[in-house]
């Protein structure tokens, strides 16, 4: 549809696909159509949608974060607080946008509705890159925890096969249908929170202020220390958009997407803050700076013994597997929505048992190829740069979605804006925009450079897809 105040764009109604549900615009009530009923397809309620958000935000990073920021001192807790405010603001923006347009695709849908096809495609393309590169990174990182339980790192190809298995198992769960995706997500979220809450809450009873170390141990100004530690922590909050991207699979999305996004983000932030604070207070600062398993060290300090390493490794493995399960679903949802509109190849719109199976398959294959490349190259640095690229590419749909919200607020279209909450929505959108820009700055020059190359490759894909679409007079 053409939006007043924007350049005329061709945005026809989504293409029909016999294997896909009808898009939201074709339903009488304006709600996204549910997948065809079946034993393996089930729409998510608020608890599962919340678990999807929390599970995707809290992957394996939480198990390394305290040691990663310990060198900056407890000032990093301030960075956590600032990032939390930005992440919740972004979550509120997604909630408001989902109330307005509760279709599957999240940022892609919001950007396309506000600014036209090209902006929508950029959001979909950038988000898709973010998901499959993140999946590869998460699988490789999970192998490190698996090695604590079953030695696999002694041989490069054994580790590679383990990483591939960790990617394909969640993919098979997705192929089985949304019913099983939701079940795996809830179980993995519950299991990983047991040890996390043990440290986050139990650690407060063993808290010793003498373990905290200096407030600012970086040797720079407090503001500089906050920015530097925030750059490390930024990647930890990717995933706030999870419920919005899967809105078409959520029951009563106008209400539940916003709630799940805010509750899930706030819950993840609380676990992050309490967990980091507890580790800071139970492990001596001098030891924490060089720790490779800070939660294990915290459990050992609390209860004695050396079993903490096994317990935390198992929890990290469960956490990452659940995170891979959720991200695999998200990796297919945005291309599915774009394919419905003719902006991605039509094959991505094929759906079975409530899941866009082609999107899942292509994503896991690309992530697998990247994983094999990482192990054959023998360099972890290349992979680390790609992980930072995901921080940058994720900001493209974040910024476009936030810009869409600002557009609706400024355009003065009364039917799309809640005037009673106009001032609050403007402040929230401004904070979310600043947070997204901070994500770009935190990614670093190399990541932005690599990310722009990925985006420019997408421009060529868009040119081909746009040329093949039928034009309306």
XYZ file of C-alpha atoms in Angstrom:
473
model
C 0.000 0.000 0.000
C 1.150 3.549 -0.603
C 1.649 5.504 2.583
C 0.922 9.246 2.436
C 4.068 11.279 2.740
C 6.348 8.676 1.146
C 7.498 8.201 -2.396
C 5.104 6.048 -4.409
C 6.101 2.414 -4.103
C 4.707 -0.786 -5.457
C 3.560 -2.890 -2.483
C 0.952 -5.330 -3.719
C -0.951 -7.647 -1.475
C 0.998 -10.720 -0.422
C 1.046 -13.481 -2.986
C -1.163 -16.472 -2.473
C 0.554 -19.706 -1.550
C -1.352 -22.950 -1.100
C 0.964 -24.063 1.688
C 0.836 -20.792 3.609
C -1.865 -19.103 5.657
C -3.546 -16.038 4.284
C -1.822 -12.800 5.236
C -3.252 -10.477 7.817
C -4.644 -8.023 5.320
C -6.982 -10.668 3.927
C -8.639 -11.533 7.219
C -11.863 -9.803 8.175
C -10.752 -8.775 11.629
C -7.311 -7.657 10.582
C -5.691 -10.379 12.640
C -3.036 -12.662 11.163
C -4.515 -15.864 9.904
C -3.617 -18.936 11.897
C -1.829 -21.831 10.270
C -4.005 -24.611 8.988
C -5.104 -26.662 11.973
C -3.310 -29.923 12.565
C -1.660 -32.116 15.139
C 1.758 -30.536 14.662
C 0.758 -26.876 14.334
C -0.141 -24.901 17.415
C -0.210 -21.174 18.073
C 1.825 -19.830 20.978
C 0.180 -18.427 24.093
C 1.662 -15.715 26.285
C 3.886 -18.110 28.340
C 5.495 -19.682 25.248
C 5.897 -16.306 23.527
C 7.576 -14.951 26.665
C 9.822 -18.027 26.832
C 10.744 -17.445 23.168
C 11.851 -13.879 23.950
C 13.756 -14.797 27.123
C 15.262 -17.912 25.569
C 16.555 -16.004 22.545
C 17.972 -13.121 24.593
C 19.605 -15.380 27.177
C 21.723 -17.784 25.177
C 25.177 -18.840 26.323
C 26.566 -15.352 26.796
C 25.278 -15.037 30.345
C 27.733 -17.744 31.443
C 30.722 -15.677 30.290
C 29.569 -12.078 30.773
C 30.721 -11.505 34.383
C 34.331 -12.408 33.523
C 34.161 -10.474 30.229
C 33.355 -7.180 31.963
C 35.176 -7.751 35.259
C 38.278 -5.940 33.989
C 36.251 -2.718 33.860
C 35.137 -3.014 37.483
C 31.661 -2.718 38.939
C 31.056 0.285 36.667
C 29.964 -2.367 34.166
C 26.810 -2.798 36.244
C 25.965 0.803 35.311
C 26.407 -0.161 31.650
C 24.022 -3.054 32.233
C 21.458 -0.645 33.653
C 21.741 1.755 30.715
C 21.476 -1.074 28.204
C 18.454 -2.470 30.018
C 16.614 0.839 29.709
C 17.364 0.904 25.971
C 16.352 -2.717 25.456
C 13.039 -2.265 27.278
C 12.352 0.890 25.264
C 12.925 -1.122 22.094
C 10.645 -3.849 23.460
C 7.894 -1.280 24.086
C 8.270 0.009 20.518
C 7.852 -3.511 19.145
C 4.800 -3.990 21.360
C 3.151 -0.819 20.047
C 3.963 -1.708 16.431
C 2.579 -5.229 16.897
C -0.677 -3.770 18.199
C -0.938 -1.783 14.985
C 0.109 -4.577 12.618
C 0.275 -8.067 14.204
C 1.570 -10.030 11.208
C 4.475 -12.466 11.079
C 7.716 -10.707 10.130
C 8.116 -8.062 12.837
C 10.530 -5.301 11.756
C 10.138 -6.284 8.097
C 6.377 -5.745 8.230
C 6.696 -2.432 10.087
C 9.388 -1.031 7.766
C 7.565 -2.053 4.589
C 4.218 -0.668 5.726
C 5.781 2.695 6.613
C 8.437 3.173 3.931
C 7.752 0.728 1.112
C 9.310 -2.357 -0.418
C 12.986 -1.442 -0.357
C 13.065 -0.587 3.339
C 11.128 -3.757 4.090
C 13.558 -5.842 2.085
C 16.586 -4.323 3.861
C 15.006 -5.141 7.232
C 14.299 -8.726 6.167
C 17.706 -9.241 4.565
C 19.682 -7.813 7.491
C 17.667 -9.758 10.036
C 18.087 -12.986 8.103
C 21.877 -12.507 8.047
C 21.789 -11.867 11.795
C 19.950 -15.109 12.537
C 22.009 -17.626 10.575
C 25.386 -16.114 11.476
C 24.316 -16.054 15.128
C 23.277 -19.703 14.898
C 26.719 -20.672 13.648
C 28.405 -18.634 16.390
C 26.213 -20.126 19.081
C 26.848 -23.706 17.954
C 30.622 -23.241 17.927
C 30.507 -21.646 21.380
C 28.343 -24.510 22.686
C 31.022 -27.009 21.721
C 33.267 -25.446 24.354
C 30.743 -26.337 27.065
C 30.121 -29.766 25.562
C 33.836 -30.444 25.828
C 33.580 -30.207 29.625
C 31.095 -33.094 29.602
C 32.356 -35.126 26.626
C 35.846 -34.363 25.248
C 35.388 -33.261 21.641
C 37.897 -30.437 21.205
C 40.932 -32.723 20.966
C 40.262 -33.222 17.259
C 39.143 -30.416 14.958
C 36.710 -32.504 12.920
C 35.147 -34.045 16.027
C 34.439 -30.546 17.300
C 33.098 -29.531 13.896
C 30.711 -32.493 13.770
C 29.533 -31.692 17.297
C 28.809 -28.093 16.268
C 26.886 -29.286 13.223
C 24.855 -31.705 15.354
C 23.987 -28.878 17.752
C 22.574 -26.898 14.800
C 20.688 -29.713 13.109
C 18.912 -31.030 16.214
C 16.972 -27.745 16.721
C 16.341 -27.661 12.951
C 14.742 -31.109 13.155
C 12.612 -29.844 16.046
C 11.417 -27.023 13.799
C 10.699 -29.404 10.912
C 8.487 -31.378 13.310
C 6.171 -28.369 13.702
C 5.488 -25.323 15.881
C 3.970 -27.564 18.539
C 7.375 -29.117 19.196
C 9.243 -25.829 18.832
C 7.156 -24.359 21.644
C 7.621 -27.420 23.838
C 11.411 -27.424 23.405
C 11.543 -23.680 24.053
C 9.610 -23.893 27.324
C 11.571 -26.908 28.614
C 14.995 -25.443 27.744
C 14.078 -22.051 29.227
C 12.953 -23.640 32.501
C 15.999 -25.927 32.743
C 18.545 -23.221 32.142
C 16.957 -20.886 34.689
C 17.475 -23.365 37.529
C 21.268 -22.859 37.758
C 21.026 -19.220 36.726
C 18.589 -18.425 39.515
C 20.676 -20.531 41.906
C 23.580 -18.134 41.381
C 21.539 -14.963 40.793
C 19.431 -15.355 43.957
C 21.425 -17.795 46.082
C 24.638 -15.871 45.483
C 23.188 -12.848 47.266
C 23.293 -14.848 50.532
C 27.036 -15.461 50.035
C 27.740 -11.911 48.866
C 30.992 -10.386 50.126
C 31.570 -6.697 49.260
C 35.345 -7.226 49.484
C 35.163 -9.358 46.325
C 33.808 -6.513 44.208
C 37.126 -4.844 43.524
C 37.403 -1.220 42.331
C 34.431 0.633 40.869
C 36.425 1.627 37.778
C 39.338 -0.680 37.023
C 39.727 0.348 33.384
C 42.161 3.237 33.856
C 39.840 5.501 31.851
C 37.049 7.861 32.796
C 33.817 6.440 34.194
C 31.962 7.398 31.015
C 34.619 5.711 28.895
C 34.475 2.582 31.058
C 30.689 2.424 30.722
C 30.893 2.724 26.937
C 33.690 0.161 26.669
C 31.932 -2.436 28.821
C 28.648 -1.721 27.051
C 30.266 -2.606 23.726
C 30.846 -6.120 25.082
C 27.374 -6.391 26.581
C 25.441 -5.124 23.548
C 25.214 -8.485 21.785
C 23.561 -9.964 24.884
C 20.292 -8.110 24.277
C 19.726 -9.202 20.692
C 16.431 -11.089 20.534
C 13.991 -8.554 21.977
C 12.094 -8.712 18.680
C 11.469 -12.470 18.880
C 7.738 -12.376 19.645
C 7.109 -9.637 17.062
C 8.857 -11.621 14.324
C 6.672 -14.659 15.117
C 3.486 -12.641 15.701
C 1.522 -14.760 13.238
C 2.101 -17.804 15.460
C 1.049 -16.032 18.688
C -2.489 -16.211 20.038
C -4.149 -12.784 20.224
C -0.968 -11.060 18.966
C -2.234 -7.487 19.406
C -2.239 -8.100 23.122
C 0.274 -10.881 23.737
C 3.206 -9.799 21.518
C 3.731 -6.566 23.418
C 3.330 -8.246 26.795
C 5.634 -11.144 25.939
C 8.269 -8.761 24.573
C 8.334 -6.504 27.622
C 8.044 -9.320 30.188
C 10.668 -11.430 28.424
C 13.114 -8.523 28.077
C 12.632 -7.386 31.675
C 13.015 -10.955 32.928
C 16.217 -11.470 30.947
C 17.590 -8.150 32.193
C 16.837 -9.096 35.793
C 18.669 -12.408 35.412
C 21.616 -10.642 33.763
C 21.913 -8.004 36.483
C 21.411 -10.306 39.476
C 23.629 -13.014 38.021
C 26.496 -10.632 37.293
C 26.155 -8.914 40.670
C 26.159 -12.261 42.506
C 29.240 -13.498 40.651
C 30.995 -10.192 41.380
C 30.206 -10.646 45.076
C 31.134 -14.320 45.413
C 34.318 -14.539 43.309
C 37.338 -12.386 44.146
C 37.900 -9.694 41.499
C 41.505 -10.755 40.855
C 40.359 -14.294 40.112
C 37.257 -13.299 38.158
C 39.222 -11.249 35.623
C 41.002 -14.397 34.402
C 38.121 -16.838 34.839
C 36.921 -18.941 31.904
C 33.877 -20.241 33.828
C 32.706 -17.513 36.227
C 29.431 -19.208 37.169
C 31.290 -22.417 37.968
C 33.667 -20.447 40.178
C 30.690 -18.794 41.886
C 29.003 -22.139 42.631
C 32.280 -23.567 43.939
C 32.754 -20.528 46.178
C 29.189 -20.858 47.490
C 29.111 -24.587 48.204
C 32.695 -25.823 47.870
C 33.850 -28.721 45.744
C 34.426 -28.773 41.981
C 31.092 -29.990 40.682
C 30.085 -26.490 39.633
C 31.938 -26.778 36.341
C 29.878 -29.785 35.279
C 26.593 -28.269 36.398
C 27.168 -24.938 34.663
C 28.481 -26.598 31.496
C 25.304 -28.660 31.312
C 23.162 -25.577 31.941
C 25.047 -23.633 29.257
C 24.569 -26.467 26.783
C 20.832 -26.608 27.486
C 20.646 -22.815 27.254
C 22.379 -22.681 23.895
C 20.354 -25.560 22.454
C 17.133 -23.807 23.450
C 18.427 -20.553 22.031
C 19.296 -22.291 18.748
C 15.783 -23.759 18.691
C 14.179 -20.336 18.943
C 16.574 -18.587 16.569
C 16.074 -21.308 13.951
C 12.342 -20.549 13.925
C 12.969 -16.790 13.744
C 15.473 -17.262 10.922
C 12.674 -18.570 8.701
C 9.848 -16.220 9.719
C 11.125 -12.973 8.208
C 12.056 -14.502 4.802
C 8.636 -16.196 4.869
C 6.863 -12.857 5.279
C 9.040 -11.229 2.611
C 8.431 -14.130 0.209
C 4.677 -13.682 0.680
C 5.154 -10.164 -0.684
C 7.412 -11.217 -3.554
C 10.581 -9.728 -2.046
C 12.248 -13.088 -1.332
C 12.170 -16.196 -3.560
C 8.733 -17.838 -3.491
C 10.168 -21.070 -2.058
C 10.629 -19.328 1.303
C 6.838 -19.018 1.573
C 6.317 -22.789 1.682
C 4.987 -23.866 5.012
C 4.455 -27.220 6.655
C 3.119 -27.932 10.138
C 3.132 -24.213 10.879
C 6.861 -23.811 10.034
C 8.433 -22.248 6.886
C 10.474 -25.362 6.151
C 12.485 -24.009 3.204
C 13.619 -21.047 5.295
C 14.674 -23.356 8.121
C 16.527 -25.634 5.708
C 18.390 -22.866 3.864
C 19.318 -21.182 7.139
C 20.739 -24.318 8.765
C 22.703 -25.151 5.602
C 24.256 -21.665 5.462
C 25.061 -21.751 9.181
C 26.599 -25.212 8.732
C 28.796 -24.032 5.860
C 29.956 -21.094 7.964
C 30.707 -23.467 10.843
C 32.778 -25.754 8.610
C 34.640 -22.721 7.271
C 35.400 -21.584 10.814
C 36.954 -24.940 11.729
C 38.852 -25.416 8.461
C 40.295 -21.893 8.545
C 41.737 -22.574 11.985
C 41.184 -18.974 13.025
C 38.708 -17.930 15.682
C 39.308 -14.250 14.924
C 37.440 -14.409 11.635
C 34.483 -15.903 13.419
C 34.576 -13.261 16.156
C 34.365 -10.530 13.524
C 31.313 -12.252 12.017
C 29.690 -12.355 15.454
C 30.183 -8.595 15.750
C 28.703 -8.249 12.249
C 25.453 -9.654 13.630
C 25.385 -6.853 16.185
C 25.501 -4.358 13.316
C 23.107 -6.165 10.985
C 20.551 -6.487 13.798
C 20.488 -2.713 14.184
C 19.243 -2.261 10.609
C 15.786 -3.774 11.316
C 15.829 -2.224 14.816
C 16.400 1.259 13.414
C 13.893 0.807 10.599
C 11.226 -0.428 13.028
C 11.906 2.465 15.400
C 11.829 4.876 12.459
C 8.444 3.411 11.466
C 7.106 4.141 14.937
C 8.478 7.699 14.793
C 6.939 8.099 11.339
C 3.485 7.123 12.626
C 3.826 9.436 15.635
C 4.933 12.447 13.574
C 2.683 11.895 10.529
C -0.401 12.810 12.554
C -2.573 9.949 11.332
C -5.053 9.707 14.187
C -6.257 6.182 13.411
C -2.716 4.827 13.904
C -1.683 6.800 16.988
C -2.982 6.638 20.536
C -3.137 10.353 21.349
C -3.512 9.705 25.074
C -0.037 8.100 25.055
C 1.557 10.288 22.383
C 4.141 11.978 24.648
C 5.156 8.692 26.276
C 5.405 6.908 22.934
C 7.609 9.707 21.552
C 10.014 9.464 24.498
C 10.151 5.659 24.244
C 10.806 5.812 20.485
C 13.604 8.362 21.001
C 15.275 6.151 23.619
C 14.937 3.096 21.362
C 16.494 5.014 18.456
C 19.424 6.104 20.631
C 19.863 2.520 21.830
C 19.944 1.242 18.243
C 22.562 3.830 17.269
C 24.622 2.815 20.288
C 24.484 -0.755 19.003
C 26.054 0.427 15.742
C 28.819 2.287 17.580
C 29.471 -0.683 19.860
C 29.881 -3.072 16.929
C 33.133 -1.377 15.898
C 34.572 -0.225 12.581
C 35.467 -3.675 11.247
C 32.000 -5.073 11.944
C 30.271 -2.086 10.341
C 32.519 -2.427 7.283
C 31.731 -6.145 6.921
C 28.049 -5.569 7.638
C 27.721 -2.920 4.947
C 29.170 -5.377 2.412
C 26.488 -7.892 3.409
C 23.809 -5.210 2.982
C 25.112 -4.151 -0.428
C 24.971 -7.780 -1.578
C 21.308 -7.685 -0.561
C 20.724 -4.664 -2.799
C 21.682 -6.801 -5.790
C 19.266 -9.527 -4.690
C 16.517 -6.915 -4.351
C 17.200 -5.676 -7.880
C 16.620 -9.164 -9.282
C 13.479 -9.784 -7.189
C 12.019 -6.344 -8.012
C 12.605 -6.883 -11.738
C 10.713 -10.197 -11.647
C 7.660 -8.827 -9.823
C 4.618 -7.903 -11.899
C 4.106 -4.146 -11.937
C 0.743 -2.526 -11.413
C -0.168 0.371 -13.727
